[in-house]
Tab-separated table of C-alpha atoms in Angstrom:
chain	number	residue	atom	x	y	z
A	1	MET	CA	150.634	156.948	231.472
A	2	ARG	CA	150.274	153.576	229.213
A	3	VAL	CA	146.495	153.730	229.735
A	4	VAL	CA	145.947	157.357	228.596
A	5	ARG	CA	148.110	156.338	225.502
A	6	LEU	CA	145.559	153.339	224.771
A	7	VAL	CA	142.517	155.304	225.374
A	8	LYS	CA	143.655	158.010	223.051
A	9	LYS	CA	144.063	155.567	220.416
A	10	ALA	CA	140.694	153.774	221.051
A	11	LYS	CA	138.991	157.336	220.824
A	12	LYS	CA	140.541	157.508	217.238
A	13	GLY	CA	139.031	154.042	216.675
A	14	ASN	CA	141.365	151.450	217.010
A	15	LYS	CA	139.532	148.437	218.319
A	16	GLY	CA	142.865	146.733	219.514
A	17	ALA	CA	143.743	149.281	221.932
A	18	LEU	CA	140.246	149.209	223.230
A	19	LEU	CA	140.541	145.485	223.749
A	20	GLN	CA	143.897	145.633	225.156
A	21	LEU	CA	142.463	148.033	227.571
A	22	ILE	CA	139.556	145.679	228.463
A	23	SER	CA	141.586	142.407	228.628
A	24	GLU	CA	144.126	144.092	231.348
A	25	GLN	CA	141.408	144.269	233.829
A	26	GLN	CA	139.130	141.477	232.385
A	27	ASP	CA	139.069	139.589	235.827
A	28	ALA	CA	138.086	142.849	237.735
A	29	TYR	CA	135.116	143.342	235.206
A	30	TYR	CA	134.102	139.535	235.631
A	31	ARG	CA	134.172	139.850	239.279
A	32	LEU	CA	131.982	142.744	239.399
A	33	ALA	CA	129.771	141.617	237.187
A	34	LEU	CA	129.689	138.691	238.988
A	35	THR	CA	128.737	140.018	242.143
A	36	TYR	CA	125.704	141.708	240.615
A	37	MET	CA	124.313	138.955	237.994
A	38	GLY	CA	124.888	136.066	240.300
A	39	ASN	CA	126.133	133.592	237.570
A	40	SER	CA	128.829	133.330	234.950
A	41	HIS	CA	126.512	133.115	231.943
A	42	ASP	CA	124.651	136.690	233.199
A	43	ALA	CA	127.884	138.219	234.095
A	44	MET	CA	129.058	137.567	230.709
A	45	ASP	CA	126.031	138.706	228.861
A	46	ALA	CA	127.107	142.182	230.939
A	47	MET	CA	130.522	142.309	229.760
A	48	GLU	CA	129.835	141.877	226.412
A	49	ASP	CA	127.073	144.629	226.356
A	50	MET	CA	129.811	147.012	228.508
A	51	ILE	CA	132.109	146.235	225.365
A	52	VAL	CA	129.529	147.443	222.655
A	53	SER	CA	128.811	150.212	224.981
A	54	LEU	CA	132.506	151.294	225.406
A	55	TYR	CA	132.919	151.213	221.516
A	56	HIS	CA	130.306	153.389	220.950
A	57	SER	CA	130.813	155.781	224.033
A	58	ILE	CA	134.802	155.836	224.139
A	59	PRO	CA	134.887	159.238	222.039
A	60	GLN	CA	132.740	160.970	224.674
A	61	LEU	CA	135.337	159.687	227.442
A	62	LYS	CA	136.487	163.417	228.602
A	63	LYS	CA	139.431	162.297	230.932
A	64	GLU	CA	141.540	159.281	229.543
A	65	ASP	CA	142.695	158.658	233.028
A	66	ALA	CA	139.404	157.921	234.140
A	67	PHE	CA	139.074	155.085	231.989
A	68	TYR	CA	138.844	152.086	234.464
A	69	SER	CA	136.441	153.837	236.694
A	70	TRP	CA	133.856	155.199	233.886
A	71	SER	CA	133.849	151.634	232.035
A	72	LYS	CA	133.103	150.045	235.643
A	73	THR	CA	130.275	152.214	235.989
A	74	ILE	CA	129.035	151.263	232.718
A	75	LEU	CA	129.420	147.666	233.760
A	76	VAL	CA	127.161	148.529	236.666
A	77	ASN	CA	124.471	150.056	234.710
A	78	ARG	CA	124.564	147.004	232.262
A	79	CYS	CA	124.105	144.745	234.901
A	80	LYS	CA	121.331	146.860	236.697
A	81	LYS	CA	119.542	146.696	233.320
A	82	LEU	CA	119.769	142.992	232.727
A	83	LEU	CA	118.395	142.380	236.008
A	84	GLN	CA	115.324	144.753	235.413
A	85	LYS	CA	114.851	143.102	232.182
A	86	LYS	CA	115.212	139.671	234.015
A	87	ASN	CA	112.767	140.601	236.790
A	88	LYS	CA	110.123	141.266	234.279
A	89	ILE	CA	110.593	137.508	232.761
A	90	VAL	CA	109.019	134.881	235.111
A	91	PRO	CA	110.996	132.000	234.922
A	92	MET	CA	109.767	128.689	233.896
A	93	GLU	CA	111.673	126.827	236.719
A	94	ASN	CA	112.858	127.817	239.497
A	95	THR	CA	116.697	127.744	240.135
A	96	ASN	CA	119.440	128.242	242.406
A	97	GLU	CA	121.658	128.784	240.414
A	98	SER	CA	121.721	132.556	240.752
A	99	PHE	CA	122.865	132.069	244.260
A	100	GLU	CA	125.788	130.121	243.763
A	101	LYS	CA	129.027	132.150	242.945
A	102	PRO	CA	131.847	129.840	241.511
A	103	ILE	CA	135.168	130.217	243.284
A	104	ILE	CA	138.382	130.106	241.723
A	105	THR	CA	140.979	127.876	243.745
A	106	THR	CA	144.134	126.447	243.506
A	107	ASP	CA	143.957	123.150	245.015
A	108	ALA	CA	141.078	121.210	246.343
A	109	THR	CA	141.472	120.970	250.167
A	110	ASN	CA	141.406	124.997	249.666
A	111	SER	CA	138.227	125.163	248.040
A	112	PHE	CA	136.010	123.536	250.764
A	113	THR	CA	137.325	126.360	253.140
A	114	GLN	CA	136.792	129.296	250.441
A	115	THR	CA	132.782	127.600	249.684
A	116	GLU	CA	132.301	127.992	253.661
A	117	GLN	CA	133.613	131.392	254.291
A	118	ARG	CA	131.884	132.821	251.062
A	119	MET	CA	128.559	131.106	252.120
A	120	ASP	CA	128.940	132.858	255.782
A	121	LEU	CA	129.491	136.127	253.718
A	122	LYS	CA	126.509	135.656	251.842
A	123	ASP	CA	124.409	134.950	254.908
A	124	MET	CA	125.866	137.882	256.501
A	125	LEU	CA	125.409	140.317	253.629
A	126	SER	CA	121.798	139.059	253.139
A	127	THR	CA	120.616	140.549	256.515
A	128	LEU	CA	121.643	144.244	255.239
A	129	ASN	CA	119.382	146.110	252.436
A	130	ALA	CA	120.301	146.058	248.585
A	131	ASN	CA	122.120	149.212	248.646
A	132	GLN	CA	124.185	148.578	251.943
A	133	GLN	CA	125.073	145.053	250.385
A	134	GLU	CA	126.163	146.757	247.170
A	135	ALA	CA	128.364	149.563	248.874
A	136	ILE	CA	130.102	146.759	251.055
A	137	GLU	CA	130.724	144.206	248.408
A	138	LEU	CA	132.266	147.207	246.098
A	139	LYS	CA	134.460	148.250	248.751
A	140	TYR	CA	135.832	145.342	250.272
A	141	LEU	CA	135.190	142.602	247.667
A	142	HIS	CA	136.195	144.653	244.708
A	143	ASP	CA	138.570	147.134	246.043
A	144	LEU	CA	136.892	149.989	244.879
A	145	ASP	CA	137.379	153.864	246.562
A	146	LEU	CA	134.547	155.515	247.712
A	147	GLN	CA	134.486	158.229	244.822
A	148	THR	CA	134.339	155.503	242.104
A	149	ILE	CA	131.444	153.788	244.182
A	150	ALA	CA	129.415	156.922	244.426
A	151	ASP	CA	129.822	157.443	241.042
A	152	MET	CA	128.962	153.870	240.077
A	153	THR	CA	125.659	154.222	242.301
A	154	ASN	CA	125.154	157.757	241.425
A	155	VAL	CA	124.844	159.112	245.023
A	156	SER	CA	127.369	161.126	247.126
A	157	ILE	CA	130.154	160.029	248.696
A	158	GLY	CA	128.737	160.594	252.453
A	159	THR	CA	125.789	158.362	251.251
A	160	VAL	CA	127.928	155.646	250.285
A	161	LYS	CA	130.311	156.259	253.618
A	162	SER	CA	126.600	156.023	255.343
A	163	ARG	CA	125.728	152.564	253.716
A	164	ILE	CA	128.833	150.887	254.530
A	165	PHE	CA	128.770	152.315	258.012
A	166	GLN	CA	125.562	151.338	258.599
A	167	GLY	CA	125.896	147.856	257.116
A	168	LEU	CA	128.797	146.616	259.087
A	169	LYS	CA	127.638	148.224	262.236
A	170	LYS	CA	124.338	145.791	261.543
A	171	MET	CA	126.591	143.004	260.634
A	172	ARG	CA	128.726	143.429	263.971
A	173	GLU	CA	125.584	143.872	265.821
A	174	GLN	CA	124.050	140.409	264.624
A	175	PHE	CA	127.380	138.418	264.167
A	176	GLY	CA	129.848	139.872	266.616
A	177	GLY	CA	133.108	141.436	265.558
A	178	GLU	CA	135.347	143.867	266.434
A	179	TRP	CA	135.245	148.040	265.586
A	180	ASN	CA	137.998	148.067	263.057
A	181	GLU	CA	137.302	151.309	261.362
């Protein structure tokens, strides 16, 4: 109910209400952008683009209670657009920074384990095609529901389910594991 009230204020031009909505989910936005962009600098650029876009297009939002899924869809589209632009530019130097994903830890002993797990997961996901990777990351790393993923990727729920199923099946075949679905 609170979100709906803030969205209505934002639709009327209240910048503070829009910023409050965004700040309440800023960690989720950042993690989502980081998944697509691969580094924090580009993730922040994508988030800035999303905020500007939200400000200009929020009057067009029909369902106030769908603000977060709508805004995450806009963020994904901004990320994809920035990545397309980036691919048109030939980099001056070859860097592996885009493959490094920062890990937020509370203590140093946990850092090594998390880094190792993230590397294992990255290796496993790299065996999948881009659509399967995207669907699995959105579902399991960002805890998004199937309908939101379908909306974000402009495909049907059935396609999302198929991508997740086929991706998990391929990972199980290559790396082993139990069937949990």
